[in-house]
PDB file of C-alpha atoms and ligand atoms in Angstrom:
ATOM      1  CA  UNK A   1       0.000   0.000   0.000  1.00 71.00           C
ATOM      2  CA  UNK A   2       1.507   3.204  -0.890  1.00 92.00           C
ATOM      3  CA  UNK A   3       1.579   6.532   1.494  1.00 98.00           C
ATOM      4  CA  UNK A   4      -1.798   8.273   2.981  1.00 98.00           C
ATOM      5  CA  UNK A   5      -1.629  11.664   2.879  1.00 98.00           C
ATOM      6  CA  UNK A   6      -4.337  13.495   5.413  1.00 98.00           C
ATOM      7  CA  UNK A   7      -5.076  16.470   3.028  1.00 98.00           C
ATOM      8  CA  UNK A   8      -6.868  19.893   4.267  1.00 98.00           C
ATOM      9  CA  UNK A   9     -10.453  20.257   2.558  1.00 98.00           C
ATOM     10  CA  UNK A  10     -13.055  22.545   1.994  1.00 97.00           C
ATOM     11  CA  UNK A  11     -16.820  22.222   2.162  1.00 95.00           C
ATOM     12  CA  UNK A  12     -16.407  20.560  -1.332  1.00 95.00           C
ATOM     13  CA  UNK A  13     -13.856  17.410  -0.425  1.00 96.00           C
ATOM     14  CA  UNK A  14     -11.490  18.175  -3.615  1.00 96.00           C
ATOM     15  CA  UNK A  15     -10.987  21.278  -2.684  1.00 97.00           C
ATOM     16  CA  UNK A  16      -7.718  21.093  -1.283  1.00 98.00           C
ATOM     17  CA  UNK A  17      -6.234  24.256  -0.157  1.00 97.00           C
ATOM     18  CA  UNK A  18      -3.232  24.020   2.846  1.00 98.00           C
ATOM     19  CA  UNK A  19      -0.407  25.850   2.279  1.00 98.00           C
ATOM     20  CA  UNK A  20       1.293  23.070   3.805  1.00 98.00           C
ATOM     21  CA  UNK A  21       0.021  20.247   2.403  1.00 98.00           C
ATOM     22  CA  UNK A  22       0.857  21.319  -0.930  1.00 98.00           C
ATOM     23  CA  UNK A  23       4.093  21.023   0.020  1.00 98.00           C
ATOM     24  CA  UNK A  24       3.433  17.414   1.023  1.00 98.00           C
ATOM     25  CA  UNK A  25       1.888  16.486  -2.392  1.00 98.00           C
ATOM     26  CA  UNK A  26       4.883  18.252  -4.467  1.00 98.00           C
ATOM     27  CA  UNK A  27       7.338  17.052  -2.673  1.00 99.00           C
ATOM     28  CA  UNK A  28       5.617  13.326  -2.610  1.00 98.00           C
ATOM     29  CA  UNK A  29       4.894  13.298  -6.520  1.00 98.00           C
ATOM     30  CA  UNK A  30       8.793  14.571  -6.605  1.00 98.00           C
ATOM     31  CA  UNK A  31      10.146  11.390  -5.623  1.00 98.00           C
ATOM     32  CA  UNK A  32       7.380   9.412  -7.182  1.00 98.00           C
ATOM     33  CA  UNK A  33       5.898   8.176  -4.051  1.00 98.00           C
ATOM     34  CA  UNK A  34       2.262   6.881  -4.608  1.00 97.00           C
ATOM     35  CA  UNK A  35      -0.471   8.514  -2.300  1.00 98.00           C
ATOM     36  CA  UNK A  36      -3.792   8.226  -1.297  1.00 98.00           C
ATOM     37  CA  UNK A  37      -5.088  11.347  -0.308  1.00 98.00           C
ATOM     38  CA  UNK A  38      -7.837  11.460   2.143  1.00 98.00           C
ATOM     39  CA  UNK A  39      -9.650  14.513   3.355  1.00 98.00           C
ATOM     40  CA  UNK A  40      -9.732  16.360   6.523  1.00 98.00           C
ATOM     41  CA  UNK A  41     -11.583  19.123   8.415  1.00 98.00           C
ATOM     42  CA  UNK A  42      -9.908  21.254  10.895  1.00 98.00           C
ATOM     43  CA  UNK A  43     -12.325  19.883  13.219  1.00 98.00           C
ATOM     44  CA  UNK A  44     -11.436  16.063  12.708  1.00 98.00           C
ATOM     45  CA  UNK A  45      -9.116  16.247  15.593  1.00 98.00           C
ATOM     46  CA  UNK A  46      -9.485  12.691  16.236  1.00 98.00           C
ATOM     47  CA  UNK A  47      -8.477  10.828  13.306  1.00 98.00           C
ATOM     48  CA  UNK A  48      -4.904  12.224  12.844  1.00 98.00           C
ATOM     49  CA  UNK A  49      -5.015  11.601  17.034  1.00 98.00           C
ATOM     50  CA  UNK A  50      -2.140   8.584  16.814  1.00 98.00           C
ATOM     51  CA  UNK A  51       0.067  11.566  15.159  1.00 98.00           C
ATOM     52  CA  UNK A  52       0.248  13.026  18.568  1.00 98.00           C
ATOM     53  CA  UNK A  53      -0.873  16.421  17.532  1.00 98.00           C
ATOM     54  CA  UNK A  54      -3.655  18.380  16.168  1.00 98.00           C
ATOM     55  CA  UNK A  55      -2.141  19.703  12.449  1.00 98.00           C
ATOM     56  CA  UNK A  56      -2.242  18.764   8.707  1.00 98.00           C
ATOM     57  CA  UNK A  57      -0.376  17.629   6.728  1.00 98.00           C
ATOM     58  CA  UNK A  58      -0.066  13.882   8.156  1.00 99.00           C
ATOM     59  CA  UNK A  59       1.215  10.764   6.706  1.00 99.00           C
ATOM     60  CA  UNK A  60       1.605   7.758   7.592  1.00 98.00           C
ATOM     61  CA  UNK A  61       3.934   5.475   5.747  1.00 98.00           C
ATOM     62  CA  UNK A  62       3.802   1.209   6.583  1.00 96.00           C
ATOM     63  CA  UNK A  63       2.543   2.297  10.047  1.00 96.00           C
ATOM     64  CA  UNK A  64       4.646   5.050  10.877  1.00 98.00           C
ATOM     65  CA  UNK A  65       3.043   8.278  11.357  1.00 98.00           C
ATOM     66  CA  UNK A  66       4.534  11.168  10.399  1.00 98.00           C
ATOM     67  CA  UNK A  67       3.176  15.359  11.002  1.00 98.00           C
ATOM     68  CA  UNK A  68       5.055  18.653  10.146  1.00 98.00           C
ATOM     69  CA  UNK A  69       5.865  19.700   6.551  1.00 98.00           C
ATOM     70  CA  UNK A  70       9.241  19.681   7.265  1.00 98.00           C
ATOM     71  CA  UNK A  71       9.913  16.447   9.382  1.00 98.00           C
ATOM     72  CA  UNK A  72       7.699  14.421   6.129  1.00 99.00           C
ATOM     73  CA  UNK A  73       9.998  16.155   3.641  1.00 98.00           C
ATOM     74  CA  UNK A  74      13.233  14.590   5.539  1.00 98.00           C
ATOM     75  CA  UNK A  75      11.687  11.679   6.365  1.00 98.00           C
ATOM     76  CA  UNK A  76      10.841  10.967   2.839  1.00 98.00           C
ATOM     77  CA  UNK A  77      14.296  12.356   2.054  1.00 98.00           C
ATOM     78  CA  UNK A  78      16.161   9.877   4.438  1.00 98.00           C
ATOM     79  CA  UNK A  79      13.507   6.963   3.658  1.00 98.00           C
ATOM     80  CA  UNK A  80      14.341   6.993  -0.254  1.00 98.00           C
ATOM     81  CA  UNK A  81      17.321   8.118  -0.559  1.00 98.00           C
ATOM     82  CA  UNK A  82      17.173   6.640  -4.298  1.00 98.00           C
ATOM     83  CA  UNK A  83      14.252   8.197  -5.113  1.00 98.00           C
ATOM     84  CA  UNK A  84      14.705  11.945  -6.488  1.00 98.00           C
ATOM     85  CA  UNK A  85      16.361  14.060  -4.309  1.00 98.00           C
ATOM     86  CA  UNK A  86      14.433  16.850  -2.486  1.00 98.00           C
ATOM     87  CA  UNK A  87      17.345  18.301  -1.127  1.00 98.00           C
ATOM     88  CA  UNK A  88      20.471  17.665  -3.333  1.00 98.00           C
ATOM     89  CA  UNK A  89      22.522  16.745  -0.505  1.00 97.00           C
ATOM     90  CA  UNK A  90      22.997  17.636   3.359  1.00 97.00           C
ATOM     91  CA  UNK A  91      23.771  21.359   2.379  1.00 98.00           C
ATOM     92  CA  UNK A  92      20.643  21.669   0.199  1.00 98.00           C
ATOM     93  CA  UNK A  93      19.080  20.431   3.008  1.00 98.00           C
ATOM     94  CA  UNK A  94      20.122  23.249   5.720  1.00 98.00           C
ATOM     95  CA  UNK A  95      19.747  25.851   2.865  1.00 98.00           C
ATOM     96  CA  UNK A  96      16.431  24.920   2.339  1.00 98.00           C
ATOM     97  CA  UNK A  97      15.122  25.404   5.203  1.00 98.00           C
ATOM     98  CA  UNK A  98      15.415  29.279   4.820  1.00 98.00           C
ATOM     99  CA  UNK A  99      13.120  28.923   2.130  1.00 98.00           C
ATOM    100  CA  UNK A 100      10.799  26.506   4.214  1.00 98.00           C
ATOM    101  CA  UNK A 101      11.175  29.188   6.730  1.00 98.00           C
ATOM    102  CA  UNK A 102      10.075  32.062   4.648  1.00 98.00           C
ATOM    103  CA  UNK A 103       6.817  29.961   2.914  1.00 98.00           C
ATOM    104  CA  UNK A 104       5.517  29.992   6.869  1.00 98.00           C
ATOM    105  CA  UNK A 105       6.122  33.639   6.969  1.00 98.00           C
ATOM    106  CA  UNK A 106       4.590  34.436   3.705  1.00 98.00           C
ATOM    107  CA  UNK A 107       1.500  32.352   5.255  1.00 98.00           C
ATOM    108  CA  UNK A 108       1.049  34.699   8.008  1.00 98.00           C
ATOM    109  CA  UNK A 109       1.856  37.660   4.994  1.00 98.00           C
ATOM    110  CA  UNK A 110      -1.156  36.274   2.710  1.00 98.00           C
ATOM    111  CA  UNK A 111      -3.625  34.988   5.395  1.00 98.00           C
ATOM    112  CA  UNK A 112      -4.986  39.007   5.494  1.00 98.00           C
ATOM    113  CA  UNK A 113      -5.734  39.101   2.268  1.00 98.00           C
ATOM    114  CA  UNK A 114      -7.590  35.273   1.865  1.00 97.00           C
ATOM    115  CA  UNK A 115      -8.769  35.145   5.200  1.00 97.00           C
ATOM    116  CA  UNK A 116     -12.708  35.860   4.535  1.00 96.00           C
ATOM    117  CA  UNK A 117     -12.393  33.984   1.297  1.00 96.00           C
ATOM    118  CA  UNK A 118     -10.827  30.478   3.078  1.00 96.00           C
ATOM    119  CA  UNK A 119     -14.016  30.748   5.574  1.00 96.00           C
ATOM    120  CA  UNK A 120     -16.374  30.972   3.180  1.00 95.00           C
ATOM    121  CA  UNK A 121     -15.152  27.626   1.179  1.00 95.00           C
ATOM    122  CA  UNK A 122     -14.937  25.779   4.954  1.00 96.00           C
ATOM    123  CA  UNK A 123     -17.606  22.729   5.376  1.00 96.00           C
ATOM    124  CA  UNK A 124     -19.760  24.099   8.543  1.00 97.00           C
ATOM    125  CA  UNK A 125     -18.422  21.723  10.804  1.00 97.00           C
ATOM    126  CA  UNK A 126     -15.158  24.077  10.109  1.00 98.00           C
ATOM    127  CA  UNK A 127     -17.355  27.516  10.057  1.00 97.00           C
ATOM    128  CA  UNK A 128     -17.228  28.399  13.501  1.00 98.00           C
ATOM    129  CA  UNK A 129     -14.150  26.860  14.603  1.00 98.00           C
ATOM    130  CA  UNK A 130     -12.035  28.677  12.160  1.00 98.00           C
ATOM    131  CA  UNK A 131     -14.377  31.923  12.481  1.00 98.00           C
ATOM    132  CA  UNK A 132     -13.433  31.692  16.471  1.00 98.00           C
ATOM    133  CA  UNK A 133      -9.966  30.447  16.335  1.00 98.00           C
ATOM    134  CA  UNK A 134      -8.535  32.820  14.048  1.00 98.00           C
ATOM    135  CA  UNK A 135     -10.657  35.808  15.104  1.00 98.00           C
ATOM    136  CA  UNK A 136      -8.768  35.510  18.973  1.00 98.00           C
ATOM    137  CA  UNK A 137      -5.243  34.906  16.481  1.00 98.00           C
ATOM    138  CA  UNK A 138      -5.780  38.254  15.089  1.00 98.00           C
ATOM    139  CA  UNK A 139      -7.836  39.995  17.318  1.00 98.00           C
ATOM    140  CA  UNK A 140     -10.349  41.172  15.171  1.00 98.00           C
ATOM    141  CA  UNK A 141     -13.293  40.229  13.141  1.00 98.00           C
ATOM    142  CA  UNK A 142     -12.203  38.707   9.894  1.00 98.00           C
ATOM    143  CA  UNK A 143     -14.345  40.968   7.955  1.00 97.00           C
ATOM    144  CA  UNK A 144     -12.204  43.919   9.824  1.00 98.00           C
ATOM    145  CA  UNK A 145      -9.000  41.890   9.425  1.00 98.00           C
ATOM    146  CA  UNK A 146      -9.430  41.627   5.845  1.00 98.00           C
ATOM    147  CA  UNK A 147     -10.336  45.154   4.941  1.00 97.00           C
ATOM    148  CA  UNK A 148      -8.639  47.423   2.638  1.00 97.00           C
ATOM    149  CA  UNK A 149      -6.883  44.323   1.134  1.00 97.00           C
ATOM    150  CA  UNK A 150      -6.045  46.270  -2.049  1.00 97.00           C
ATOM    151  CA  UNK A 151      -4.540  49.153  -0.065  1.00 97.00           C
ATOM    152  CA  UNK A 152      -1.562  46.275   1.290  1.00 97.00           C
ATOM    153  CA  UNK A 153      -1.018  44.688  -1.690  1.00 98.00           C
ATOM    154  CA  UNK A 154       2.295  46.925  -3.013  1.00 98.00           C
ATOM    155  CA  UNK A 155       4.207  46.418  -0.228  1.00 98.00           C
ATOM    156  CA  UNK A 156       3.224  42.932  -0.012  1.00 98.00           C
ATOM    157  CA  UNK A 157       4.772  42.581  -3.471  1.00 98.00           C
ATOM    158  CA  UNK A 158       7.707  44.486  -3.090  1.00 98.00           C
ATOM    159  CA  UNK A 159       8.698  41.928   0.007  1.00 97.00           C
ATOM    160  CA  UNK A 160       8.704  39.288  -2.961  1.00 98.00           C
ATOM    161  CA  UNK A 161      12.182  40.904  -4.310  1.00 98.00           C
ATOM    162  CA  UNK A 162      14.718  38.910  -3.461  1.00 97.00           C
ATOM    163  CA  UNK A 163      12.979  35.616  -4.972  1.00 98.00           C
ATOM    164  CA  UNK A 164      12.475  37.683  -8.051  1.00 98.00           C
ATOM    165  CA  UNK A 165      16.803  38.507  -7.694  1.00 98.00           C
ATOM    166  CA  UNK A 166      16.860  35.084  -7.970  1.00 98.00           C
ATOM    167  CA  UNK A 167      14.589  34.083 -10.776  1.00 98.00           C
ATOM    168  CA  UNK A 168      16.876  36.087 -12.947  1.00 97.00           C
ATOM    169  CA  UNK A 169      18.983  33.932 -13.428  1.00 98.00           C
ATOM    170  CA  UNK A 170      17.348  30.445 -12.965  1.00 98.00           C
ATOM    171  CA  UNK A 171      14.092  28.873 -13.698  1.00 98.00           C
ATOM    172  CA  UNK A 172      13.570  27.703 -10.254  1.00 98.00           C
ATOM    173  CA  UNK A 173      14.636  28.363  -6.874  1.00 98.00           C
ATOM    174  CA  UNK A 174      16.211  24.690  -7.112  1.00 98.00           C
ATOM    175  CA  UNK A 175      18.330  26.192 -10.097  1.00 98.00           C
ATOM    176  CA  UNK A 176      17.365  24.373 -13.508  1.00 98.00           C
ATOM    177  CA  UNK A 177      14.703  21.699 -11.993  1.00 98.00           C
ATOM    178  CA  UNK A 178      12.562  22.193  -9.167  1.00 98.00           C
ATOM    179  CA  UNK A 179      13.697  21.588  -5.383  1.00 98.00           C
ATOM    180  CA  UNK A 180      12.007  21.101  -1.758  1.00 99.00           C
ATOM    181  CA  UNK A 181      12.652  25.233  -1.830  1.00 98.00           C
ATOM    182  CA  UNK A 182      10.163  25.110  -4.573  1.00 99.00           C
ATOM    183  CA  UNK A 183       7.182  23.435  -3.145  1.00 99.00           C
ATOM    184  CA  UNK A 184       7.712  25.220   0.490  1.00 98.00           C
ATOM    185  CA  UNK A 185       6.818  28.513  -1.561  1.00 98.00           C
ATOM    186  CA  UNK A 186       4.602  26.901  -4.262  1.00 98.00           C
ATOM    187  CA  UNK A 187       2.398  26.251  -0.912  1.00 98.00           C
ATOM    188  CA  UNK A 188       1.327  29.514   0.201  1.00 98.00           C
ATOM    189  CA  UNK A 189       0.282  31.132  -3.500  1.00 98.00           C
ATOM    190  CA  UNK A 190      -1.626  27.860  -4.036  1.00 98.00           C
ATOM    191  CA  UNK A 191      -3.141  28.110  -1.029  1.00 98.00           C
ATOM    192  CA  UNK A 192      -4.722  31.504  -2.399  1.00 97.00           C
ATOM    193  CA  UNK A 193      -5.202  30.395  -5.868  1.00 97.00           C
ATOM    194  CA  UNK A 194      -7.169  27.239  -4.079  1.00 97.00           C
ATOM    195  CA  UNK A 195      -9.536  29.843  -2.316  1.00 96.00           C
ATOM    196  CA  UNK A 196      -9.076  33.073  -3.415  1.00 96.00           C
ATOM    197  CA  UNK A 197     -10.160  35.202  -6.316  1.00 95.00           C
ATOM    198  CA  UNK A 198      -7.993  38.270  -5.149  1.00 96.00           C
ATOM    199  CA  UNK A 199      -4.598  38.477  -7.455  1.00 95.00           C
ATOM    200  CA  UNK A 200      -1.928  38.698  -4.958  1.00 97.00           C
ATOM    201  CA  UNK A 201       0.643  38.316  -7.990  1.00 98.00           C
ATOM    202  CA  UNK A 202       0.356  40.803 -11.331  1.00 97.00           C
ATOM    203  CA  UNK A 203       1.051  38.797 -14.219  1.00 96.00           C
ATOM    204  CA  UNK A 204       4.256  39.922 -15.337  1.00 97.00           C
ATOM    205  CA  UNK A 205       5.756  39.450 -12.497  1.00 98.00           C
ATOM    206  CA  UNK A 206       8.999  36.810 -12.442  1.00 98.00           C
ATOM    207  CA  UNK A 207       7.134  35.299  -9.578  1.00 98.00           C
ATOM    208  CA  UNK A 208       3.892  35.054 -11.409  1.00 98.00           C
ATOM    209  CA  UNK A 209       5.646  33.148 -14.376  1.00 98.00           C
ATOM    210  CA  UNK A 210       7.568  30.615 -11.594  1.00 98.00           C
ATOM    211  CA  UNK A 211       4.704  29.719 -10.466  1.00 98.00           C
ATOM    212  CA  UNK A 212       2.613  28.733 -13.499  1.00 98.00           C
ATOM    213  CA  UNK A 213       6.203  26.880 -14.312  1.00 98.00           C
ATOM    214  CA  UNK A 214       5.252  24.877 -10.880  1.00 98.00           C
ATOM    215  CA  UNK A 215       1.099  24.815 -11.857  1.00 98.00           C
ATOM    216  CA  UNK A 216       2.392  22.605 -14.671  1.00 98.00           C
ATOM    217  CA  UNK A 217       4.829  20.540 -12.894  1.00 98.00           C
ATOM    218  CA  UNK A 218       4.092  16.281 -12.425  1.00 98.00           C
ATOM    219  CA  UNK A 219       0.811  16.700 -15.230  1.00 98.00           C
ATOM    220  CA  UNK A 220      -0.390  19.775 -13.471  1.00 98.00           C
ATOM    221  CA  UNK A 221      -0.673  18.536 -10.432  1.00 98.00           C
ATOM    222  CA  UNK A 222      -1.393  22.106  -9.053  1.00 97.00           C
ATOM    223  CA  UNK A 223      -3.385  23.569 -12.151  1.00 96.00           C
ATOM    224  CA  UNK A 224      -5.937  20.772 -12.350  1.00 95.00           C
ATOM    225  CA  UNK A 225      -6.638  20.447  -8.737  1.00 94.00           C
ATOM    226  CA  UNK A 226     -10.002  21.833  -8.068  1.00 88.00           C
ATOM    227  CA  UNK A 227     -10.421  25.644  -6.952  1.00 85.00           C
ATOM    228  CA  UNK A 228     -12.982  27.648  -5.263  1.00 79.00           C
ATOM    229  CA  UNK A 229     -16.306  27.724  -6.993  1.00 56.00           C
ATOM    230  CA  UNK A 230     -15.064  30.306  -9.828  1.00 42.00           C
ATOM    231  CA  UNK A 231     -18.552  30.941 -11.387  1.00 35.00           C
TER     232      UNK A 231
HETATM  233  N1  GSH B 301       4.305  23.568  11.016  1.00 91.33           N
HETATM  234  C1  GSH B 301       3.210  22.803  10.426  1.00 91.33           C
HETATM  235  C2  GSH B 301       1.992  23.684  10.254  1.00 91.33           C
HETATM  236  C3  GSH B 301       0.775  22.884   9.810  1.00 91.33           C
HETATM  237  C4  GSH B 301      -0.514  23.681   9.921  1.00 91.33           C
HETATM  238  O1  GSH B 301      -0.583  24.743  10.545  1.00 91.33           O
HETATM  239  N2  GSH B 301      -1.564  23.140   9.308  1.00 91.33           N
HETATM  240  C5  GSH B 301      -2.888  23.752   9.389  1.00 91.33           C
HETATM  241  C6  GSH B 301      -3.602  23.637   8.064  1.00 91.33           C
HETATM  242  S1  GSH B 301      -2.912  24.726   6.877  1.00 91.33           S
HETATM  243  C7  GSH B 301      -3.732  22.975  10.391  1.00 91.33           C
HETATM  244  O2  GSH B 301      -3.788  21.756  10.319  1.00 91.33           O
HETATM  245  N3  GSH B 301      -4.393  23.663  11.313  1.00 91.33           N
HETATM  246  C8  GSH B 301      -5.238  23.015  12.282  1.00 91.33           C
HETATM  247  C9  GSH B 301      -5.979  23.998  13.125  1.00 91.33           C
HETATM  248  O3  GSH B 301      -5.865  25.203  12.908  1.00 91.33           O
HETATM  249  O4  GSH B 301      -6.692  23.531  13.987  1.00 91.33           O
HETATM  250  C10 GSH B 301       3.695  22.184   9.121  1.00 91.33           C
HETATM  251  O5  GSH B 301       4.658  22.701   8.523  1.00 91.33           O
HETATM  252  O6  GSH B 301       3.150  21.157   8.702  1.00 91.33           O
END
C-alpha cells in the first residue's frame, strides 16, 4: 500500500487548499511516491489523534506516522534516498530550510488578504471553529481583518524581491529543476489560488511566471486540482 496523505479540505472534499500540504503532495509526486489522499476538516481532531498532535499535513507510511511539513519532507528524504532528491545533498538540506522558513512567513503575509475567502469555502463543521480560532489569532473580526486588502497589496509585493533577484537567473529556486525550496513557496500562492479570487501576484511578475512553471509541474498537479467555486 503506498503513502496516505491526510489532506486539508473545503466544504467541497477536492478542494484542497493548505499551504502546507501542498508542500506534502509536491514534494511526494517529486520522488514518485504513490499517495492516497484522504480529506480532513480542521475539526477532525481525532483521526490524525495517533500523530500526537492536532495539524495537517499527516502521513503515515507502513505504520509510521509522520506530522510537520518539514519532518515528512526529511523523512521521505532519508527513507528513499534513491528516489529523487528533495534536497540535493545535506547542504541543500540546511539551505532549504530558509526557504521553508520564509513559505511559513509568507503564510502569516497572505492569510490578510484570503482570510474571509478560506471561511467561506470551509464545510460548517469548520465555520465556527475557524471563524473563532482565528478571530482571537488576530484579534479582530475577519471581515475587519481583511479590509482594505487592495490598499496592502504593493508592499506585499515588493517583500517578494529577493525571490524575483533570484529568478533572474534560474528557472527555479532549485536552479534548472525544481527543489524542496520550490514546493515550500509553491504552498502559500496555491493556497490563495485554491480559495481566493484576489490576485496577490500581477502577471508579469517573475514570480507570477515561476509559479505557473510549478502549476504545470508532475501533469499539473497544481493547475488541475479543483479551486474555489469560480462561477
Ligand atoms: N508547522 C506545520 C503547520 C501545519 C498547519 O498549521 N496546518 C494547518 C492547516 S494549513 C492545520 O492543520 N491547522 C489546524 C488547526 O488550525 O486547527 C507544518 O509545517 O506542517
Amino acid at each position: 500500500m503506498g503513502i496516505i496523505l491526510y489532506d486539508l479540505a473545503g466544504e467541497d472534499p477536492s478542494l484542497r487548499f493548505s499551504p502546507y500540504c501542498w508542500r506534502t503532495r509536491l514534494a511526494l509526486a517529486h520522488k514518485g511516491l504513490e499517495v492516497e489522499t484522504i480529506p480532513w476538516r480542521f475539526t477532525e481532531k481525532d483521526v490524525i489523534a495517533p500523530s500526537m498532535q492536532g495539524r495537517v499535513p499527516v502521513i503515515v507510511d507502513g505504520g509510521r506516522w509522520i506530522s510537520d511539513s518539514w519532518a515528512i519532507a526529511t523523512y521521505l528524504e532519508l527513507t528513499y534516498p534513491d528516489n529523487p532528491t528533495l534536497f540535493s545533498g545535506m547542504a541543500g538540506l540546511a539551505l532549504s530550510r530558509l526557504y521553508s522558513a520564509h513559505a511559513d512567513i509568507l503564510v502569516g503575509t497572505i492569510f490578510p488578504f484570503i482570510a474571509l475567502d478560506i471561511f467561506a469555502n470551509l464545510h460548517e463543521k469548520d465555520s465556527q471553529y475557524f471563524r473563532s480560532s482565528r478571530e482571537a489569532r488576530v484579534g479582530k473580526p475577519l471581515e475587519a481583518f481583511v479590509a482594505g486588502r487592495q490598499d496592502r497589496l504593493a508592499p506585499f509585493r515588493e517583500s517578494l524581491a529577493p525571490f524575483r533577484l533570484v529568478l533572474k537567473t534560474q528557472p527555479f529556486f532549485g536552479g534548472e529543476q525544481p527543489l524542496y525550496a520550490d514546493y515550500a513557496l509553491f504552498g502559500p500562492f496555491q493556497w490563495a489560488r485554491c480559495t481566493s479570487s484576489f490576485a496577490l501576484l500581477e502577471g508579469t511578475d517573475p514570480m507570477h511566471a515561476w509559479f505557473e512553471r510549478m502549476l504545470d509541474l508532475f501533469d499539473g498537479l497544481g493547475r488541475n486540482a479543483p479551486a474555489y467555486n469560480r462561477a
